[in-house]
Amino acid sequence: MQELIEKLDKRRRLMVLVVLLLAVVATLVSFNYEIIPPLYYDGLYNMYFVYGLVAYKFIELPIIYFILLHRHIPNIKTNKDNLEWIKKVEKQVRLLYFLIPQGNTVFGMIALKLSGELLYFYLFSIIALVALILIKPNKLNTPSHNFL
């Protein structure tokens, strides 16, 4: 179990670096290119869509956390030696650590395009970083029933 936790923690740290690297790349791109928000419907609804994306992300992250990691925590004591169960948990936690940066990066790019401001991309990057920092694989070692 300790080997699994170390592999997942390594993946978590890698995804934190990926999010930081994408923020640096977005900064460099914003210095070289001007991003103009689209003017569909005179641009009246662009910010509503951006706020909707932020709200959606705050709803989605706890749901995917629960589905991919938290629901497995109570079964740890009974299935600690089951190799198939451990592989399933590893696969789902790796998927969680992939979906957090991927989803926030895509939503950040959409928000950047809709608003024309880099701060919204940074907002989604910060949301991804906080989620990656809070969701630790060490929780697989000691069963707890905390939300994060």
JSON list of N, CA, C and O in Angstrom, two decimals, residues 10-67:
[
{"chain": "A", "resi": 10, "resn": "LYS", "atom": "N", "xyz": [3.80, 10.95, -6.29]},
{"chain": "A", "resi": 10, "resn": "LYS", "atom": "CA", "xyz": [4.70, 11.40, -7.37]},
{"chain": "A", "resi": 10, "resn": "LYS", "atom": "C", "xyz": [3.89, 11.96, -8.53]},
{"chain": "A", "resi": 10, "resn": "LYS", "atom": "O", "xyz": [4.23, 13.00, -9.10]},
{"chain": "A", "resi": 11, "resn": "ARG", "atom": "N", "xyz": [2.79, 11.30, -8.87]},
{"chain": "A", "resi": 11, "resn": "ARG", "atom": "CA", "xyz": [1.93, 11.78, -9.96]},
{"chain": "A", "resi": 11, "resn": "ARG", "atom": "C", "xyz": [1.29, 13.11, -9.57]},
{"chain": "A", "resi": 11, "resn": "ARG", "atom": "O", "xyz": [1.18, 14.01, -10.41]},
{"chain": "A", "resi": 12, "resn": "ARG", "atom": "N", "xyz": [0.90, 13.25, -8.32]},
{"chain": "A", "resi": 12, "resn": "ARG", "atom": "CA", "xyz": [0.29, 14.49, -7.86]},
{"chain": "A", "resi": 12, "resn": "ARG", "atom": "C", "xyz": [1.28, 15.64, -7.99]},
{"chain": "A", "resi": 12, "resn": "ARG", "atom": "O", "xyz": [0.94, 16.71, -8.48]},
{"chain": "A", "resi": 13, "resn": "ARG", "atom": "N", "xyz": [2.52, 15.42, -7.57]},
{"chain": "A", "resi": 13, "resn": "ARG", "atom": "CA", "xyz": [3.54, 16.46, -7.70]},
{"chain": "A", "resi": 13, "resn": "ARG", "atom": "C", "xyz": [3.81, 16.80, -9.16]},
{"chain": "A", "resi": 13, "resn": "ARG", "atom": "O", "xyz": [4.02, 17.96, -9.51]},
{"chain": "A", "resi": 14, "resn": "LEU", "atom": "N", "xyz": [3.80, 15.80, -10.03]},
{"chain": "A", "resi": 14, "resn": "LEU", "atom": "CA", "xyz": [4.00, 16.03, -11.45]},
{"chain": "A", "resi": 14, "resn": "LEU", "atom": "C", "xyz": [2.87, 16.90, -12.02]},
{"chain": "A", "resi": 14, "resn": "LEU", "atom": "O", "xyz": [3.12, 17.82, -12.80]},
{"chain": "A", "resi": 15, "resn": "MET", "atom": "N", "xyz": [1.65, 16.63, -11.60]},
{"chain": "A", "resi": 15, "resn": "MET", "atom": "CA", "xyz": [0.52, 17.42, -12.10]},
{"chain": "A", "resi": 15, "resn": "MET", "atom": "C", "xyz": [0.56, 18.85, -11.58]},
{"chain": "A", "resi": 15, "resn": "MET", "atom": "O", "xyz": [0.16, 19.78, -12.28]},
{"chain": "A", "resi": 16, "resn": "VAL", "atom": "N", "xyz": [1.06, 19.05, -10.37]},
{"chain": "A", "resi": 16, "resn": "VAL", "atom": "CA", "xyz": [1.24, 20.42, -9.86]},
{"chain": "A", "resi": 16, "resn": "VAL", "atom": "C", "xyz": [2.24, 21.16, -10.75]},
{"chain": "A", "resi": 16, "resn": "VAL", "atom": "O", "xyz": [2.01, 22.32, -11.12]},
{"chain": "A", "resi": 17, "resn": "LEU", "atom": "N", "xyz": [3.32, 20.50, -11.11]},
{"chain": "A", "resi": 17, "resn": "LEU", "atom": "CA", "xyz": [4.31, 21.13, -12.00]},
{"chain": "A", "resi": 17, "resn": "LEU", "atom": "C", "xyz": [3.71, 21.42, -13.38]},
{"chain": "A", "resi": 17, "resn": "LEU", "atom": "O", "xyz": [4.02, 22.46, -13.98]},
{"chain": "A", "resi": 18, "resn": "VAL", "atom": "N", "xyz": [2.88, 20.53, -13.88]},
{"chain": "A", "resi": 18, "resn": "VAL", "atom": "CA", "xyz": [2.23, 20.74, -15.18]},
{"chain": "A", "resi": 18, "resn": "VAL", "atom": "C", "xyz": [1.34, 21.98, -15.13]},
{"chain": "A", "resi": 18, "resn": "VAL", "atom": "O", "xyz": [1.36, 22.80, -16.05]},
{"chain": "A", "resi": 19, "resn": "VAL", "atom": "N", "xyz": [0.57, 22.13, -14.06]},
{"chain": "A", "resi": 19, "resn": "VAL", "atom": "CA", "xyz": [-0.31, 23.30, -13.93]},
{"chain": "A", "resi": 19, "resn": "VAL", "atom": "C", "xyz": [0.52, 24.58, -13.87]},
{"chain": "A", "resi": 19, "resn": "VAL", "atom": "O", "xyz": [0.20, 25.58, -14.52]},
{"chain": "A", "resi": 20, "resn": "LEU", "atom": "N", "xyz": [1.61, 24.55, -13.11]},
{"chain": "A", "resi": 20, "resn": "LEU", "atom": "CA", "xyz": [2.47, 25.74, -13.03]},
{"chain": "A", "resi": 20, "resn": "LEU", "atom": "C", "xyz": [3.12, 26.05, -14.38]},
{"chain": "A", "resi": 20, "resn": "LEU", "atom": "O", "xyz": [3.21, 27.21, -14.78]},
{"chain": "A", "resi": 21, "resn": "LEU", "atom": "N", "xyz": [3.55, 25.02, -15.08]},
{"chain": "A", "resi": 21, "resn": "LEU", "atom": "CA", "xyz": [4.14, 25.21, -16.41]},
{"chain": "A", "resi": 21, "resn": "LEU", "atom": "C", "xyz": [3.12, 25.80, -17.38]},
{"chain": "A", "resi": 21, "resn": "LEU", "atom": "O", "xyz": [3.45, 26.71, -18.16]},
{"chain": "A", "resi": 22, "resn": "LEU", "atom": "N", "xyz": [1.89, 25.31, -17.34]},
{"chain": "A", "resi": 22, "resn": "LEU", "atom": "CA", "xyz": [0.85, 25.86, -18.22]},
{"chain": "A", "resi": 22, "resn": "LEU", "atom": "C", "xyz": [0.55, 27.32, -17.89]},
{"chain": "A", "resi": 22, "resn": "LEU", "atom": "O", "xyz": [0.27, 28.12, -18.79]},
{"chain": "A", "resi": 23, "resn": "ALA", "atom": "N", "xyz": [0.62, 27.69, -16.62]},
{"chain": "A", "resi": 23, "resn": "ALA", "atom": "CA", "xyz": [0.41, 29.09, -16.25]},
{"chain": "A", "resi": 23, "resn": "ALA", "atom": "C", "xyz": [1.54, 29.97, -16.79]},
{"chain": "A", "resi": 23, "resn": "ALA", "atom": "O", "xyz": [1.29, 31.08, -17.26]},
{"chain": "A", "resi": 24, "resn": "VAL", "atom": "N", "xyz": [2.76, 29.46, -16.75]},
{"chain": "A", "resi": 24, "resn": "VAL", "atom": "CA", "xyz": [3.90, 30.20, -17.32]},
{"chain": "A", "resi": 24, "resn": "VAL", "atom": "C", "xyz": [3.74, 30.35, -18.83]},
{"chain": "A", "resi": 24, "resn": "VAL", "atom": "O", "xyz": [3.96, 31.43, -19.39]},
{"chain": "A", "resi": 25, "resn": "VAL", "atom": "N", "xyz": [3.34, 29.27, -19.49]},
{"chain": "A", "resi": 25, "resn": "VAL", "atom": "CA", "xyz": [3.13, 29.32, -20.95]},
{"chain": "A", "resi": 25, "resn": "VAL", "atom": "C", "xyz": [2.02, 30.32, -21.28]},
{"chain": "A", "resi": 25, "resn": "VAL", "atom": "O", "xyz": [2.14, 31.10, -22.24]},
{"chain": "A", "resi": 26, "resn": "ALA", "atom": "N", "xyz": [0.95, 30.32, -20.52]},
{"chain": "A", "resi": 26, "resn": "ALA", "atom": "CA", "xyz": [-0.14, 31.27, -20.76]},
{"chain": "A", "resi": 26, "resn": "ALA", "atom": "C", "xyz": [0.33, 32.71, -20.58]},
{"chain": "A", "resi": 26, "resn": "ALA", "atom": "O", "xyz": [-0.06, 33.60, -21.34]},
{"chain": "A", "resi": 27, "resn": "THR", "atom": "N", "xyz": [1.20, 32.92, -19.60]},
{"chain": "A", "resi": 27, "resn": "THR", "atom": "CA", "xyz": [1.75, 34.26, -19.40]},
{"chain": "A", "resi": 27, "resn": "THR", "atom": "C", "xyz": [2.59, 34.69, -20.59]},
{"chain": "A", "resi": 27, "resn": "THR", "atom": "O", "xyz": [2.47, 35.83, -21.08]},
{"chain": "A", "resi": 28, "resn": "LEU", "atom": "N", "xyz": [3.44, 33.80, -21.07]},
{"chain": "A", "resi": 28, "resn": "LEU", "atom": "CA", "xyz": [4.28, 34.12, -22.23]},
{"chain": "A", "resi": 28, "resn": "LEU", "atom": "C", "xyz": [3.43, 34.38, -23.47]},
{"chain": "A", "resi": 28, "resn": "LEU", "atom": "O", "xyz": [3.72, 35.29, -24.25]},
{"chain": "A", "resi": 29, "resn": "VAL", "atom": "N", "xyz": [2.40, 33.59, -23.66]},
{"chain": "A", "resi": 29, "resn": "VAL", "atom": "CA", "xyz": [1.52, 33.79, -24.82]},
{"chain": "A", "resi": 29, "resn": "VAL", "atom": "C", "xyz": [0.79, 35.13, -24.71]},
{"chain": "A", "resi": 29, "resn": "VAL", "atom": "O", "xyz": [0.64, 35.84, -25.70]},
{"chain": "A", "resi": 30, "resn": "SER", "atom": "N", "xyz": [0.36, 35.48, -23.50]},
{"chain": "A", "resi": 30, "resn": "SER", "atom": "CA", "xyz": [-0.37, 36.74, -23.35]},
{"chain": "A", "resi": 30, "resn": "SER", "atom": "C", "xyz": [0.52, 37.96, -23.60]},
{"chain": "A", "resi": 30, "resn": "SER", "atom": "O", "xyz": [0.03, 39.01, -23.99]},
{"chain": "A", "resi": 31, "resn": "PHE", "atom": "N", "xyz": [1.83, 37.81, -23.36]},
{"chain": "A", "resi": 31, "resn": "PHE", "atom": "CA", "xyz": [2.74, 38.92, -23.66]},
{"chain": "A", "resi": 31, "resn": "PHE", "atom": "C", "xyz": [2.93, 39.10, -25.17]},
{"chain": "A", "resi": 31, "resn": "PHE", "atom": "O", "xyz": [3.19, 40.20, -25.63]},
{"chain": "A", "resi": 32, "resn": "ASN", "atom": "N", "xyz": [2.80, 38.01, -25.92]},
{"chain": "A", "resi": 32, "resn": "ASN", "atom": "CA", "xyz": [3.06, 38.07, -27.36]},
{"chain": "A", "resi": 32, "resn": "ASN", "atom": "C", "xyz": [1.82, 38.25, -28.21]},
{"chain": "A", "resi": 32, "resn": "ASN", "atom": "O", "xyz": [1.93, 38.70, -29.35]},
{"chain": "A", "resi": 33, "resn": "TYR", "atom": "N", "xyz": [0.65, 37.88, -27.70]},
{"chain": "A", "resi": 33, "resn": "TYR", "atom": "CA", "xyz": [-0.58, 37.95, -28.48]},
{"chain": "A", "resi": 33, "resn": "TYR", "atom": "C", "xyz": [-1.67, 38.63, -27.67]},
{"chain": "A", "resi": 33, "resn": "TYR", "atom": "O", "xyz": [-1.78, 38.42, -26.47]},
{"chain": "A", "resi": 34, "resn": "GLU", "atom": "N", "xyz": [-2.46, 39.40, -28.37]},
{"chain": "A", "resi": 34, "resn": "GLU", "atom": "CA", "xyz": [-3.59, 40.04, -27.72]},
{"chain": "A", "resi": 34, "resn": "GLU", "atom": "C", "xyz": [-4.82, 39.17, -27.96]},
{"chain": "A", "resi": 34, "resn": "GLU", "atom": "O", "xyz": [-5.14, 38.82, -29.10]},
{"chain": "A", "resi": 35, "resn": "ILE", "atom": "N", "xyz": [-5.48, 38.82, -26.89]},
{"chain": "A", "resi": 35, "resn": "ILE", "atom": "CA", "xyz": [-6.67, 37.97, -26.99]},
{"chain": "A", "resi": 35, "resn": "ILE", "atom": "C", "xyz": [-7.89, 38.87, -26.90]},
{"chain": "A", "resi": 35, "resn": "ILE", "atom": "O", "xyz": [-8.10, 39.57, -25.91]},
{"chain": "A", "resi": 36, "resn": "ILE", "atom": "N", "xyz": [-8.68, 38.84, -27.96]},
{"chain": "A", "resi": 36, "resn": "ILE", "atom": "CA", "xyz": [-9.85, 39.69, -28.05]},
{"chain": "A", "resi": 36, "resn": "ILE", "atom": "C", "xyz": [-11.09, 38.82, -27.81]},
{"chain": "A", "resi": 36, "resn": "ILE", "atom": "O", "xyz": [-11.28, 37.80, -28.48]},
{"chain": "A", "resi": 37, "resn": "PRO", "atom": "N", "xyz": [-11.93, 39.21, -26.85]},
{"chain": "A", "resi": 37, "resn": "PRO", "atom": "CA", "xyz": [-13.14, 38.42, -26.58]},
{"chain": "A", "resi": 37, "resn": "PRO", "atom": "C", "xyz": [-14.07, 38.46, -27.78]},
{"chain": "A", "resi": 37, "resn": "PRO", "atom": "O", "xyz": [-14.14, 39.45, -28.51]},
{"chain": "A", "resi": 38, "resn": "PRO", "atom": "N", "xyz": [-14.80, 37.37, -28.01]},
{"chain": "A", "resi": 38, "resn": "PRO", "atom": "CA", "xyz": [-15.75, 37.36, -29.14]},
{"chain": "A", "resi": 38, "resn": "PRO", "atom": "C", "xyz": [-16.90, 38.34, -28.88]},
{"chain": "A", "resi": 38, "resn": "PRO", "atom": "O", "xyz": [-17.25, 38.62, -27.74]},
{"chain": "A", "resi": 39, "resn": "LEU", "atom": "N", "xyz": [-17.46, 38.83, -29.95]},
{"chain": "A", "resi": 39, "resn": "LEU", "atom": "CA", "xyz": [-18.52, 39.83, -29.83]},
{"chain": "A", "resi": 39, "resn": "LEU", "atom": "C", "xyz": [-19.89, 39.28, -30.23]},
{"chain": "A", "resi": 39, "resn": "LEU", "atom": "O", "xyz": [-20.73, 40.03, -30.72]},
{"chain": "A", "resi": 40, "resn": "TYR", "atom": "N", "xyz": [-20.10, 38.00, -30.02]},
{"chain": "A", "resi": 40, "resn": "TYR", "atom": "CA", "xyz": [-21.42, 37.45, -30.27]},
{"chain": "A", "resi": 40, "resn": "TYR", "atom": "C", "xyz": [-22.40, 38.11, -29.30]},
{"chain": "A", "resi": 40, "resn": "TYR", "atom": "O", "xyz": [-22.11, 38.24, -28.12]},
{"chain": "A", "resi": 41, "resn": "TYR", "atom": "N", "xyz": [-23.53, 38.52, -29.80]},
{"chain": "A", "resi": 41, "resn": "TYR", "atom": "CA", "xyz": [-24.53, 39.22, -28.98]},
{"chain": "A", "resi": 41, "resn": "TYR", "atom": "C", "xyz": [-23.91, 40.42, -28.28]},
{"chain": "A", "resi": 41, "resn": "TYR", "atom": "O", "xyz": [-24.20, 40.72, -27.13]},
{"chain": "A", "resi": 42, "resn": "ASP", "atom": "N", "xyz": [-22.99, 41.07, -28.97]},
{"chain": "A", "resi": 42, "resn": "ASP", "atom": "CA", "xyz": [-22.29, 42.26, -28.48]},
{"chain": "A", "resi": 42, "resn": "ASP", "atom": "C", "xyz": [-21.48, 41.99, -27.22]},
{"chain": "A", "resi": 42, "resn": "ASP", "atom": "O", "xyz": [-21.17, 42.90, -26.47]},
{"chain": "A", "resi": 43, "resn": "GLY", "atom": "N", "xyz": [-21.15, 40.76, -26.95]},
{"chain": "A", "resi": 43, "resn": "GLY", "atom": "CA", "xyz": [-20.33, 40.40, -25.81]},
{"chain": "A", "resi": 43, "resn": "GLY", "atom": "C", "xyz": [-21.03, 40.56, -24.46]},
{"chain": "A", "resi": 43, "resn": "GLY", "atom": "O", "xyz": [-20.38, 40.58, -23.42]},
{"chain": "A", "resi": 44, "resn": "LEU", "atom": "N", "xyz": [-22.35, 40.66, -24.47]},
{"chain": "A", "resi": 44, "resn": "LEU", "atom": "CA", "xyz": [-23.09, 40.89, -23.23]},
{"chain": "A", "resi": 44, "resn": "LEU", "atom": "C", "xyz": [-23.05, 39.70, -22.27]},
{"chain": "A", "resi": 44, "resn": "LEU", "atom": "O", "xyz": [-23.10, 39.88, -21.06]},
{"chain": "A", "resi": 45, "resn": "TYR", "atom": "N", "xyz": [-22.97, 38.51, -22.82]},
{"chain": "A", "resi": 45, "resn": "TYR", "atom": "CA", "xyz": [-23.10, 37.31, -21.98]},
{"chain": "A", "resi": 45, "resn": "TYR", "atom": "C", "xyz": [-21.78, 36.60, -21.71]},
{"chain": "A", "resi": 45, "resn": "TYR", "atom": "O", "xyz": [-21.77, 35.56, -21.08]},
{"chain": "A", "resi": 46, "resn": "ASN", "atom": "N", "xyz": [-20.68, 37.16, -22.19]},
{"chain": "A", "resi": 46, "resn": "ASN", "atom": "CA", "xyz": [-19.38, 36.50, -22.02]},
{"chain": "A", "resi": 46, "resn": "ASN", "atom": "C", "xyz": [-19.04, 36.27, -20.55]},
{"chain": "A", "resi": 46, "resn": "ASN", "atom": "O", "xyz": [-18.63, 35.18, -20.17]},
{"chain": "A", "resi": 47, "resn": "MET", "atom": "N", "xyz": [-19.21, 37.28, -19.74]},
{"chain": "A", "resi": 47, "resn": "MET", "atom": "CA", "xyz": [-18.84, 37.15, -18.34]},
{"chain": "A", "resi": 47, "resn": "MET", "atom": "C", "xyz": [-19.79, 36.22, -17.58]},
{"chain": "A", "resi": 47, "resn": "MET", "atom": "O", "xyz": [-19.39, 35.53, -16.65]},
{"chain": "A", "resi": 48, "resn": "TYR", "atom": "N", "xyz": [-21.04, 36.16, -18.01]},
{"chain": "A", "resi": 48, "resn": "TYR", "atom": "CA", "xyz": [-21.96, 35.20, -17.38]},
{"chain": "A", "resi": 48, "resn": "TYR", "atom": "C", "xyz": [-21.49, 33.77, -17.64]},
{"chain": "A", "resi": 48, "resn": "TYR", "atom": "O", "xyz": [-21.59, 32.91, -16.75]},
{"chain": "A", "resi": 49, "resn": "PHE", "atom": "N", "xyz": [-21.00, 33.51, -18.83]},
{"chain": "A", "resi": 49, "resn": "PHE", "atom": "CA", "xyz": [-20.47, 32.19, -19.14]},
{"chain": "A", "resi": 49, "resn": "PHE", "atom": "C", "xyz": [-19.22, 31.89, -18.30]},
{"chain": "A", "resi": 49, "resn": "PHE", "atom": "O", "xyz": [-19.05, 30.77, -17.83]},
{"chain": "A", "resi": 50, "resn": "VAL", "atom": "N", "xyz": [-18.37, 32.88, -18.14]},
{"chain": "A", "resi": 50, "resn": "VAL", "atom": "CA", "xyz": [-17.16, 32.69, -17.32]},
{"chain": "A", "resi": 50, "resn": "VAL", "atom": "C", "xyz": [-17.54, 32.38, -15.88]},
{"chain": "A", "resi": 50, "resn": "VAL", "atom": "O", "xyz": [-17.00, 31.44, -15.28]},
{"chain": "A", "resi": 51, "resn": "TYR", "atom": "N", "xyz": [-18.47, 33.13, -15.33]},
{"chain": "A", "resi": 51, "resn": "TYR", "atom": "CA", "xyz": [-18.91, 32.87, -13.95]},
{"chain": "A", "resi": 51, "resn": "TYR", "atom": "C", "xyz": [-19.58, 31.50, -13.84]},
{"chain": "A", "resi": 51, "resn": "TYR", "atom": "O", "xyz": [-19.44, 30.82, -12.83]},
{"chain": "A", "resi": 52, "resn": "GLY", "atom": "N", "xyz": [-20.29, 31.12, -14.88]},
{"chain": "A", "resi": 52, "resn": "GLY", "atom": "CA", "xyz": [-20.90, 29.78, -14.91]},
{"chain": "A", "resi": 52, "resn": "GLY", "atom": "C", "xyz": [-19.85, 28.68, -14.93]},
{"chain": "A", "resi": 52, "resn": "GLY", "atom": "O", "xyz": [-20.01, 27.64, -14.28]},
{"chain": "A", "resi": 53, "resn": "LEU", "atom": "N", "xyz": [-18.76, 28.91, -15.65]},
{"chain": "A", "resi": 53, "resn": "LEU", "atom": "CA", "xyz": [-17.67, 27.93, -15.67]},
{"chain": "A", "resi": 53, "resn": "LEU", "atom": "C", "xyz": [-17.03, 27.78, -14.29]},
{"chain": "A", "resi": 53, "resn": "LEU", "atom": "O", "xyz": [-16.71, 26.67, -13.85]},
{"chain": "A", "resi": 54, "resn": "VAL", "atom": "N", "xyz": [-16.84, 28.90, -13.59]},
{"chain": "A", "resi": 54, "resn": "VAL", "atom": "CA", "xyz": [-16.25, 28.85, -12.25]},
{"chain": "A", "resi": 54, "resn": "VAL", "atom": "C", "xyz": [-17.19, 28.10, -11.30]},
{"chain": "A", "resi": 54, "resn": "VAL", "atom": "O", "xyz": [-16.75, 27.22, -10.55]},
{"chain": "A", "resi": 55, "resn": "ALA", "atom": "N", "xyz": [-18.47, 28.41, -11.36]},
{"chain": "A", "resi": 55, "resn": "ALA", "atom": "CA", "xyz": [-19.44, 27.72, -10.49]},
{"chain": "A", "resi": 55, "resn": "ALA", "atom": "C", "xyz": [-19.48, 26.23, -10.81]},
{"chain": "A", "resi": 55, "resn": "ALA", "atom": "O", "xyz": [-19.51, 25.39, -9.90]},
{"chain": "A", "resi": 56, "resn": "TYR", "atom": "N", "xyz": [-19.47, 25.90, -12.10]},
{"chain": "A", "resi": 56, "resn": "TYR", "atom": "CA", "xyz": [-19.48, 24.50, -12.50]},
{"chain": "A", "resi": 56, "resn": "TYR", "atom": "C", "xyz": [-18.26, 23.76, -11.95]},
{"chain": "A", "resi": 56, "resn": "TYR", "atom": "O", "xyz": [-18.35, 22.63, -11.50]},
{"chain": "A", "resi": 57, "resn": "LYS", "atom": "N", "xyz": [-17.12, 24.40, -11.99]},
{"chain": "A", "resi": 57, "resn": "LYS", "atom": "CA", "xyz": [-15.89, 23.76, -11.52]},
{"chain": "A", "resi": 57, "resn": "LYS", "atom": "C", "xyz": [-15.96, 23.49, -10.02]},
{"chain": "A", "resi": 57, "resn": "LYS", "atom": "O", "xyz": [-15.50, 22.46, -9.55]},
{"chain": "A", "resi": 58, "resn": "PHE", "atom": "N", "xyz": [-16.55, 24.42, -9.27]},
{"chain": "A", "resi": 58, "resn": "PHE", "atom": "CA", "xyz": [-16.67, 24.21, -7.82]},
{"chain": "A", "resi": 58, "resn": "PHE", "atom": "C", "xyz": [-17.67, 23.10, -7.50]},
{"chain": "A", "resi": 58, "resn": "PHE", "atom": "O", "xyz": [-17.60, 22.49, -6.43]},
{"chain": "A", "resi": 59, "resn": "ILE", "atom": "N", "xyz": [-18.60, 22.84, -8.39]},
{"chain": "A", "resi": 59, "resn": "ILE", "atom": "CA", "xyz": [-19.54, 21.74, -8.19]},
{"chain": "A", "resi": 59, "resn": "ILE", "atom": "C", "xyz": [-18.91, 20.43, -8.67]},
{"chain": "A", "resi": 59, "resn": "ILE", "atom": "O", "xyz": [-19.06, 19.38, -8.04]},
{"chain": "A", "resi": 60, "resn": "GLU", "atom": "N", "xyz": [-18.20, 20.47, -9.79]},
{"chain": "A", "resi": 60, "resn": "GLU", "atom": "CA", "xyz": [-17.66, 19.26, -10.40]},
{"chain": "A", "resi": 60, "resn": "GLU", "atom": "C", "xyz": [-16.52, 18.63, -9.59]},
{"chain": "A", "resi": 60, "resn": "GLU", "atom": "O", "xyz": [-16.46, 17.40, -9.45]},
{"chain": "A", "resi": 61, "resn": "LEU", "atom": "N", "xyz": [-15.63, 19.43, -9.06]},
{"chain": "A", "resi": 61, "resn": "LEU", "atom": "CA", "xyz": [-14.46, 18.88, -8.37]},
{"chain": "A", "resi": 61, "resn": "LEU", "atom": "C", "xyz": [-14.82, 18.00, -7.17]},
{"chain": "A", "resi": 61, "resn": "LEU", "atom": "O", "xyz": [-14.27, 16.90, -7.05]},
{"chain": "A", "resi": 62, "resn": "PRO", "atom": "N", "xyz": [-15.72, 18.40, -6.28]},
{"chain": "A", "resi": 62, "resn": "PRO", "atom": "CA", "xyz": [-16.09, 17.47, -5.21]},
{"chain": "A", "resi": 62, "resn": "PRO", "atom": "C", "xyz": [-16.76, 16.20, -5.71]},
{"chain": "A", "resi": 62, "resn": "PRO", "atom": "O", "xyz": [-16.56, 15.13, -5.13]},
{"chain": "A", "resi": 63, "resn": "ILE", "atom": "N", "xyz": [-17.50, 16.30, -6.79]},
{"chain": "A", "resi": 63, "resn": "ILE", "atom": "CA", "xyz": [-18.17, 15.11, -7.32]},
{"chain": "A", "resi": 63, "resn": "ILE", "atom": "C", "xyz": [-17.16, 14.12, -7.87]},
{"chain": "A", "resi": 63, "resn": "ILE", "atom": "O", "xyz": [-17.22, 12.91, -7.56]},
{"chain": "A", "resi": 64, "resn": "ILE", "atom": "N", "xyz": [-16.19, 14.58, -8.68]},
{"chain": "A", "resi": 64, "resn": "ILE", "atom": "CA", "xyz": [-15.21, 13.62, -9.21]},
{"chain": "A", "resi": 64, "resn": "ILE", "atom": "C", "xyz": [-14.29, 13.12, -8.12]},
{"chain": "A", "resi": 64, "resn": "ILE", "atom": "O", "xyz": [-13.83, 11.99, -8.17]},
{"chain": "A", "resi": 65, "resn": "TYR", "atom": "N", "xyz": [-14.04, 13.96, -7.09]},
{"chain": "A", "resi": 65, "resn": "TYR", "atom": "CA", "xyz": [-13.25, 13.48, -5.95]},
{"chain": "A", "resi": 65, "resn": "TYR", "atom": "C", "xyz": [-13.96, 12.34, -5.26]},
{"chain": "A", "resi": 65, "resn": "TYR", "atom": "O", "xyz": [-13.36, 11.32, -4.94]},
{"chain": "A", "resi": 66, "resn": "PHE", "atom": "N", "xyz": [-15.26, 12.51, -5.02]},
{"chain": "A", "resi": 66, "resn": "PHE", "atom": "CA", "xyz": [-16.01, 11.46, -4.34]},
{"chain": "A", "resi": 66, "resn": "PHE", "atom": "C", "xyz": [-16.07, 10.19, -5.17]},
{"chain": "A", "resi": 66, "resn": "PHE", "atom": "O", "xyz": [-15.84, 9.09, -4.66]},
{"chain": "A", "resi": 67, "resn": "ILE", "atom": "N", "xyz": [-16.34, 10.32, -6.46]},
{"chain": "A", "resi": 67, "resn": "ILE", "atom": "CA", "xyz": [-16.49, 9.14, -7.33]},
{"chain": "A", "resi": 67, "resn": "ILE", "atom": "C", "xyz": [-15.16, 8.41, -7.50]},
{"chain": "A", "resi": 67, "resn": "ILE", "atom": "O", "xyz": [-15.12, 7.17, -7.48]}
]
